[in-house]
CSV table of C-alpha atoms in Angstrom, one decimal:
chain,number,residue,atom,x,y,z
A,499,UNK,CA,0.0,0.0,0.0
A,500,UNK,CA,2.0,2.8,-1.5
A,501,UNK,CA,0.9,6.6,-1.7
A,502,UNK,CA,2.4,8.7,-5.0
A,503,UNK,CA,0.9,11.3,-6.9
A,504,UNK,CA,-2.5,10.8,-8.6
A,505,UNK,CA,-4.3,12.1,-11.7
A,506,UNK,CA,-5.6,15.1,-9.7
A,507,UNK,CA,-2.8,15.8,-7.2
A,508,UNK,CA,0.6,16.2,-7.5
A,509,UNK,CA,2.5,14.7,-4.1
A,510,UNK,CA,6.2,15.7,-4.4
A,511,UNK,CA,8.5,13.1,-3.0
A,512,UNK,CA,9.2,14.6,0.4
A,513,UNK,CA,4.8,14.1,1.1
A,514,UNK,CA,4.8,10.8,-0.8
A,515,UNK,CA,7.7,9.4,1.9
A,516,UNK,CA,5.4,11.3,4.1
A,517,UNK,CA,2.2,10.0,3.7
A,518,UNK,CA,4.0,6.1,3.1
A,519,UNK,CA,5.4,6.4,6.7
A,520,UNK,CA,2.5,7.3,8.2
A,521,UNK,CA,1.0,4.1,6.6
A,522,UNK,CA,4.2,1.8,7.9
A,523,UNK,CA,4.6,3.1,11.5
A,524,UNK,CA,0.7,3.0,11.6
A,525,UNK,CA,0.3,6.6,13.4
A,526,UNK,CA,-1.5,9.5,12.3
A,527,UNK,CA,-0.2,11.9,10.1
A,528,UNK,CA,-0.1,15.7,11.4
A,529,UNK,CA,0.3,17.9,8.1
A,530,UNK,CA,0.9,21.6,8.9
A,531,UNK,CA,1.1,24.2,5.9
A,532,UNK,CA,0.3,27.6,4.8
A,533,UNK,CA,-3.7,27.2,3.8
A,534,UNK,CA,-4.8,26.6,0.4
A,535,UNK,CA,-1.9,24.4,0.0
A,536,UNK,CA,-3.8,20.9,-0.4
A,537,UNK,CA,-3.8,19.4,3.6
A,538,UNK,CA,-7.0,19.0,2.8
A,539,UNK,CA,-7.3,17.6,-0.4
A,540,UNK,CA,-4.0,14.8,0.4
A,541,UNK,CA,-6.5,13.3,2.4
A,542,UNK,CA,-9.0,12.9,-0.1
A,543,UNK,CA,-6.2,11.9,-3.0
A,544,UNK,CA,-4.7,9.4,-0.3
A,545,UNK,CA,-8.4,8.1,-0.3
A,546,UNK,CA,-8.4,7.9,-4.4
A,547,UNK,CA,-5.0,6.8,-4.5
A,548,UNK,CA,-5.2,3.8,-2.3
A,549,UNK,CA,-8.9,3.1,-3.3
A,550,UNK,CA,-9.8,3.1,1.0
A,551,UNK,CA,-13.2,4.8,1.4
A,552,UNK,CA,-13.3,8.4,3.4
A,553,UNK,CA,-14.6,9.8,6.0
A,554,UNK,CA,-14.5,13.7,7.2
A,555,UNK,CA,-14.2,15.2,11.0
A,556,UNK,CA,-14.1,18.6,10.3
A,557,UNK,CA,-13.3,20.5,13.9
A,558,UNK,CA,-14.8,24.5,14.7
A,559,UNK,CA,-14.0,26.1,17.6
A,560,UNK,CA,-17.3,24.4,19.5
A,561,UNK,CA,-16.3,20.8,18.2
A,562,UNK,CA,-15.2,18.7,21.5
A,563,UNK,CA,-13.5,15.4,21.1
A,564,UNK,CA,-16.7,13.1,22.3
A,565,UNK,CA,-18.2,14.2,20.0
A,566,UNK,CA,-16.0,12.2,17.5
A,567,UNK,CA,-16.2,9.5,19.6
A,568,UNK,CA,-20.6,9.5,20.3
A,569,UNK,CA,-23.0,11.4,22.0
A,570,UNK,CA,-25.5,10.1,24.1
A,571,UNK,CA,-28.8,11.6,23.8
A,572,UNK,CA,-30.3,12.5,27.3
A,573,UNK,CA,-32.9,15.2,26.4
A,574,UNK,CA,-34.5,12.4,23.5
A,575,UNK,CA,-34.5,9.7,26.0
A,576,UNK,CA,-36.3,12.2,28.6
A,577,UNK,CA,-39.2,13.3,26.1
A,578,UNK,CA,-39.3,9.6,25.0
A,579,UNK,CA,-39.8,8.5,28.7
A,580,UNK,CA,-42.6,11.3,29.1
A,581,UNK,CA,-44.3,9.7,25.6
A,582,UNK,CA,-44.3,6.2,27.0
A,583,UNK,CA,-41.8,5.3,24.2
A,584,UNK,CA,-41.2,1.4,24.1
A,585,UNK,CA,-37.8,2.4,22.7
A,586,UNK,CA,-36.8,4.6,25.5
A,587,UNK,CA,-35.6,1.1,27.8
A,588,UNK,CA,-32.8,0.5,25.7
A,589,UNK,CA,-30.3,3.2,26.0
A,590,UNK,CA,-28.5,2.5,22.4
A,591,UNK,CA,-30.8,4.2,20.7
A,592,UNK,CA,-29.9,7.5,22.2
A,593,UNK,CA,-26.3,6.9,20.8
A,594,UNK,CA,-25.3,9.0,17.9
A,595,UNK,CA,-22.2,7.3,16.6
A,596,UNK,CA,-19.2,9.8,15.7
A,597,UNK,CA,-16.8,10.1,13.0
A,598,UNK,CA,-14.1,7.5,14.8
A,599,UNK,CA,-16.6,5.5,15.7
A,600,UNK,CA,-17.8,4.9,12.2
A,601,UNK,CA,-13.8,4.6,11.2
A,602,UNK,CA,-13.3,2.2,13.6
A,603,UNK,CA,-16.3,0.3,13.1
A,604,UNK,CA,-16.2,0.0,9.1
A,605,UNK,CA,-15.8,-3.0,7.4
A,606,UNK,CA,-12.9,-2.2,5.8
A,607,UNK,CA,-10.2,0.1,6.3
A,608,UNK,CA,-10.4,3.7,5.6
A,609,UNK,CA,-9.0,7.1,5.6
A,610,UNK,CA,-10.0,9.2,8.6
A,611,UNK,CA,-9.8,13.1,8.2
A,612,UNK,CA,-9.6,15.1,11.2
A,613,UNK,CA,-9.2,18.5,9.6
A,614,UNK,CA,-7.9,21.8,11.3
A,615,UNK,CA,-8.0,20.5,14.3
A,616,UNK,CA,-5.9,23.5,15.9
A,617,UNK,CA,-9.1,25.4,15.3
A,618,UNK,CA,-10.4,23.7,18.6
A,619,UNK,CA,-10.0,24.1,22.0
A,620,UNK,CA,-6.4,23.4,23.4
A,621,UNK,CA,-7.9,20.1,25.4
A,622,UNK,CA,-9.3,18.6,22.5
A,623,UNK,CA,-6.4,17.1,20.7
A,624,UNK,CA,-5.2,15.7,24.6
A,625,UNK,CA,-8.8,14.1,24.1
A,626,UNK,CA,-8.0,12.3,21.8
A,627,UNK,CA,-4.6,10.7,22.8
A,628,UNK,CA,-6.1,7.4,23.8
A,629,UNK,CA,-8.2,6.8,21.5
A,630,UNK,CA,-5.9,7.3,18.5
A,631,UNK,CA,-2.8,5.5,20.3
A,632,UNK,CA,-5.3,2.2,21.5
A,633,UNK,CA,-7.8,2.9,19.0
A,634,UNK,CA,-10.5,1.8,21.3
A,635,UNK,CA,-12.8,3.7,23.2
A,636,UNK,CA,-15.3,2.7,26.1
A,637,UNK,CA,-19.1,3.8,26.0
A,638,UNK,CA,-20.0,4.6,29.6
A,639,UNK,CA,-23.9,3.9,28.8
A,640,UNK,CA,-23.8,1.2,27.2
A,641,UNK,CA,-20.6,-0.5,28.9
A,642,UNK,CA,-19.4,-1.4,25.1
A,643,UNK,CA,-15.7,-1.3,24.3
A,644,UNK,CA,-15.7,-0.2,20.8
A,645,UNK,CA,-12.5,-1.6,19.0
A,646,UNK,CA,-11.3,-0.5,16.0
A,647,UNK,CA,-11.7,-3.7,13.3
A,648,UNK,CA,-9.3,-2.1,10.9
A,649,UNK,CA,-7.0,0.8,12.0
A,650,UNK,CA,-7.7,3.6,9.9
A,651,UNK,CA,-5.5,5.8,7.6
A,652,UNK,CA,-5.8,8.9,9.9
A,653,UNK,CA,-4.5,12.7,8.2
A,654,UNK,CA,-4.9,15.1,11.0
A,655,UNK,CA,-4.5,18.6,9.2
A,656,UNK,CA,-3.4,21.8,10.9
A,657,UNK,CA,-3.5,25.8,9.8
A,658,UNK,CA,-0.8,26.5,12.8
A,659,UNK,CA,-3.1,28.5,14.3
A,660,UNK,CA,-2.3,27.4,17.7
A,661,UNK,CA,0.5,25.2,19.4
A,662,UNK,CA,-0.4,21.8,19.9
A,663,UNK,CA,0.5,19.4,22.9
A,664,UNK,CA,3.6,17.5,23.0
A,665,UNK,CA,2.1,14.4,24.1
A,666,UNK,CA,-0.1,14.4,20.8
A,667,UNK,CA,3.0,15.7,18.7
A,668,UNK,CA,5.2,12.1,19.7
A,669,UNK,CA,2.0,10.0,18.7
A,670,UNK,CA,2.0,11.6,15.0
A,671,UNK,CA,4.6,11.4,11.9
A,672,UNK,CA,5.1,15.1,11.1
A,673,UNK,CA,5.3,16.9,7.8
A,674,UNK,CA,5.1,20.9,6.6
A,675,UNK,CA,3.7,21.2,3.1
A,676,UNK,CA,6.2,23.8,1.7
A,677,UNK,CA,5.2,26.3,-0.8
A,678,UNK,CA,5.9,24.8,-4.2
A,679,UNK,CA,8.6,26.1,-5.9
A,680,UNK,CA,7.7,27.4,-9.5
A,681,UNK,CA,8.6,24.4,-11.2
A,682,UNK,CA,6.3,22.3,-8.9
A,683,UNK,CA,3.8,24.5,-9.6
A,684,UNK,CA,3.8,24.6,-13.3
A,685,UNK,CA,3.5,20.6,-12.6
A,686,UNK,CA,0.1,21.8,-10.5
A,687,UNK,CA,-1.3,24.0,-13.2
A,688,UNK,CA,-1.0,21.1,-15.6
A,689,UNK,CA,-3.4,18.6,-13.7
A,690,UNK,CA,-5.7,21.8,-13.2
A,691,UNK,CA,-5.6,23.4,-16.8
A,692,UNK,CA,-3.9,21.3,-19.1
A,693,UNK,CA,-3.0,22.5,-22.2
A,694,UNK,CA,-2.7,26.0,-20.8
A,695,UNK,CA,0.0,28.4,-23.5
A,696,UNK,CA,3.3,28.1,-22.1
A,697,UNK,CA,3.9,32.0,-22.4
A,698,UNK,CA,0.9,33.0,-20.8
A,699,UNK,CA,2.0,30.5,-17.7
A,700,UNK,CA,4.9,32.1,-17.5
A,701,UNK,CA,3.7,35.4,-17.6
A,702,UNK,CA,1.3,34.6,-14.9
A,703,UNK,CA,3.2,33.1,-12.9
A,704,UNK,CA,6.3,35.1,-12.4
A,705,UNK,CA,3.4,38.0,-11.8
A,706,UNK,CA,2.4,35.8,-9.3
A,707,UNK,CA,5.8,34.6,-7.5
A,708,UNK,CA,6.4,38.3,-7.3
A,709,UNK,CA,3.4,39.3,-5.4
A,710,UNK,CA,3.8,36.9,-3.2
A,711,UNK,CA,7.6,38.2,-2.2
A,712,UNK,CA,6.1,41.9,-2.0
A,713,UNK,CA,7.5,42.8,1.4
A,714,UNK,CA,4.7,43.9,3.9
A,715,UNK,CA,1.8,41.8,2.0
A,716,UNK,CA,-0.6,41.0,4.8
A,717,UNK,CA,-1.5,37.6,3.3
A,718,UNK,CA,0.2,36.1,0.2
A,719,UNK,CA,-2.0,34.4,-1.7
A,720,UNK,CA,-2.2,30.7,-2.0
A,721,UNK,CA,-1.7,27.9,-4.7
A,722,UNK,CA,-5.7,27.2,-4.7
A,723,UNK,CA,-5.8,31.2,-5.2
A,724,UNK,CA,-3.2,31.5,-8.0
A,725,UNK,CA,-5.2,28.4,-9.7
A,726,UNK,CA,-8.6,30.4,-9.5
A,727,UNK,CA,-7.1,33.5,-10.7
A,728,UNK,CA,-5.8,31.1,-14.0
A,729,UNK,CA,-9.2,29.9,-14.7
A,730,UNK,CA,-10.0,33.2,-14.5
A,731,UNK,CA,-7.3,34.2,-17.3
A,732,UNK,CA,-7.8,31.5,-19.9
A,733,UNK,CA,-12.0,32.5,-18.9
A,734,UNK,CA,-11.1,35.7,-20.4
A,735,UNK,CA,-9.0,34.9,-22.9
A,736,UNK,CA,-6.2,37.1,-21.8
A,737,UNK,CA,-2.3,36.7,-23.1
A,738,UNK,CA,0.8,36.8,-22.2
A,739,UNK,CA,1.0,40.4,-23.4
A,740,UNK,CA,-2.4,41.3,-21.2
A,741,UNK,CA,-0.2,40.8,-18.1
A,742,UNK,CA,1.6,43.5,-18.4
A,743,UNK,CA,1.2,46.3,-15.8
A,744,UNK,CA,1.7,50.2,-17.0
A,745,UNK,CA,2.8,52.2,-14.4
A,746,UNK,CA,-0.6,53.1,-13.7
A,747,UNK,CA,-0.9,50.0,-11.8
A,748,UNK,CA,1.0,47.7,-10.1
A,749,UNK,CA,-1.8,45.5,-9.5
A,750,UNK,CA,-2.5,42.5,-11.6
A,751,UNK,CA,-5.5,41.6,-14.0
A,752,UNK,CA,-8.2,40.5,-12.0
A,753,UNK,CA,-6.2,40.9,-8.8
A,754,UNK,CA,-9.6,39.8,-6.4
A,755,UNK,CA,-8.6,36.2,-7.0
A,756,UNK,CA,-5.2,37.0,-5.5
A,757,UNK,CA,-5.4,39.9,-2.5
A,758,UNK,CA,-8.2,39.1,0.0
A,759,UNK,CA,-8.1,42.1,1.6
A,760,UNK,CA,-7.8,46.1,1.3
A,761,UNK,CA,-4.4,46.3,3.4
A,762,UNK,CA,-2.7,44.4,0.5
A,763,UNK,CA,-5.1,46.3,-2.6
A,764,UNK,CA,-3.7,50.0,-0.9
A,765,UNK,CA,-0.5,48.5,-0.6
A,766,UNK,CA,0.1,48.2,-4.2
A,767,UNK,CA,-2.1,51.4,-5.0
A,768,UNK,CA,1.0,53.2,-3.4
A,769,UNK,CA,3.7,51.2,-4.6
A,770,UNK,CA,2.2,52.0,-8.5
A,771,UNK,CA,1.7,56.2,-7.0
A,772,UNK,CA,5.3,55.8,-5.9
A,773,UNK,CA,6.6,54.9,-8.7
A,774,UNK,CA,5.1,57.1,-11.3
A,775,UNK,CA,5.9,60.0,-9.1
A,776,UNK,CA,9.6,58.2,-9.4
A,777,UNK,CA,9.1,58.7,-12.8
């Protein structure tokens, strides 16, 4: 069972060895990256990939840990109980099964995304230590041990939006998703918009490699952004030769799909005021 690249993803080597460890050392893998750089998605391709059916945890800042485990549904059994309910003297049916539960429990082995999970509480990945090390957890209502029957592919995905614990960090394999260089890149665009004219790739993207290295830039735009802004381009029909910026403006066509924000519009508004006052 080997992870490489797919029709829709490119993997570079350093992710494929990655993801492949993972798989060997059977731990869960911890992928950390700027966002829009495909933590996400891996976990999806790894699905495709090694043909082992998904299933998606994805964490907010109100997600707690049980809740990936079950939940046990007092207030349901209460009205039930009120009702008369025949259904309300066996407790399992006020179990709602969560997202390792169903992992665990499936009849094959699959690929368990727990996405962003530094967007919870500080607790919750401490939560789940146990559960991921032993995978088994015990259901207090029932007095069930729920085992896992195959252990699951688990990609745990991060934003680095908070420090996690150490004790979770030694029970993962690690890996940062670098920016891709431009070469990588132009290996991206291809599964995205084959076919695209070579000049008008080039164009684009040293536009785009250069915005992203404009010192004070509040947020550099991604790899799923500079894709967008692309289908934009061959939308319009724009070439190489539409790229180019007068001094009027140092902002690029269609420049929405790349700055998310007015800091980094006004930034550029003054470096193109600068420079024709330069002039």
């Amino acid at each position: 069972m080997k992870f490489s690249s797919t029709d829709a993803y490119v993997a570079t080597d350093d992710l494929a060895i990655a993801v492949n460890a993972a798989i060997t050392l059977e731990r869960p893998l911890l992928v950390k990256g700027e966002p829009g750089t495909g933590k996400t998605e891996l976990a999806r391709q790894v699905s495709l990939g090694l043909g082992l059916p998904m299933i998606e945890w994805h964490v907010k800042s109100t997600t707690r840990a049980q809740q990936g485990l079950y939940e046990y549904d007092a207030v349901s059994r209460l009205r039930d109980s009120q009702l008369g309910e025949e259904r309300v003297h066996d407790v399992s049916n006020y179990i709602r099964r969560g997202k390792l539960w169903e992992a665990f429990d499936a009849p094959e082995r699959s690929v368990l995304l727990i996405d962003e999970i530094d967007k919870a509480d500080i607790e919750f990945p401490n939560d789940l230590l146990q559960e991921l090390d032993r995978m088994e957890f015990h259901v207090y209502e029932t007095g069930e041990t729920v085992r896992a029957r195959h252990r699951p592919v688990v990609i745990i995905t991060s934003n680095n939006e908070k420090e996690l614990p150490d004790a979770f960090l030694r029970r993962c394999f690690f890996h940062y998703i670098r920016f891709p260089d431009i070469d990588t890149m132009r290996r991206i665009v291809e599964v995205h918009h084959p076919g695209i004219k070579d000049r008008l790739l080039t164009a684009a993207l040293t536009q785009f490699y250069e915005l992203r290295e404009q010192p004070g830039l509040k947020k550099r735009p991604s790899t799923s952004e500079v894709l967008d802004w692309l289908k934009l381009l061959l939308a319009e029909d724009l070439t190489a030769e539409d790229l180019r910026r007068d001094g009027a403006s140092a902002l690029p066509k269609l420049h929405g799909a790349l700055l998310k924000n007015e800091q980094d519009v006004q930034l550029f508004e003054r470096l193109a005021f600068m420079a024709r006052r330069g002039g």
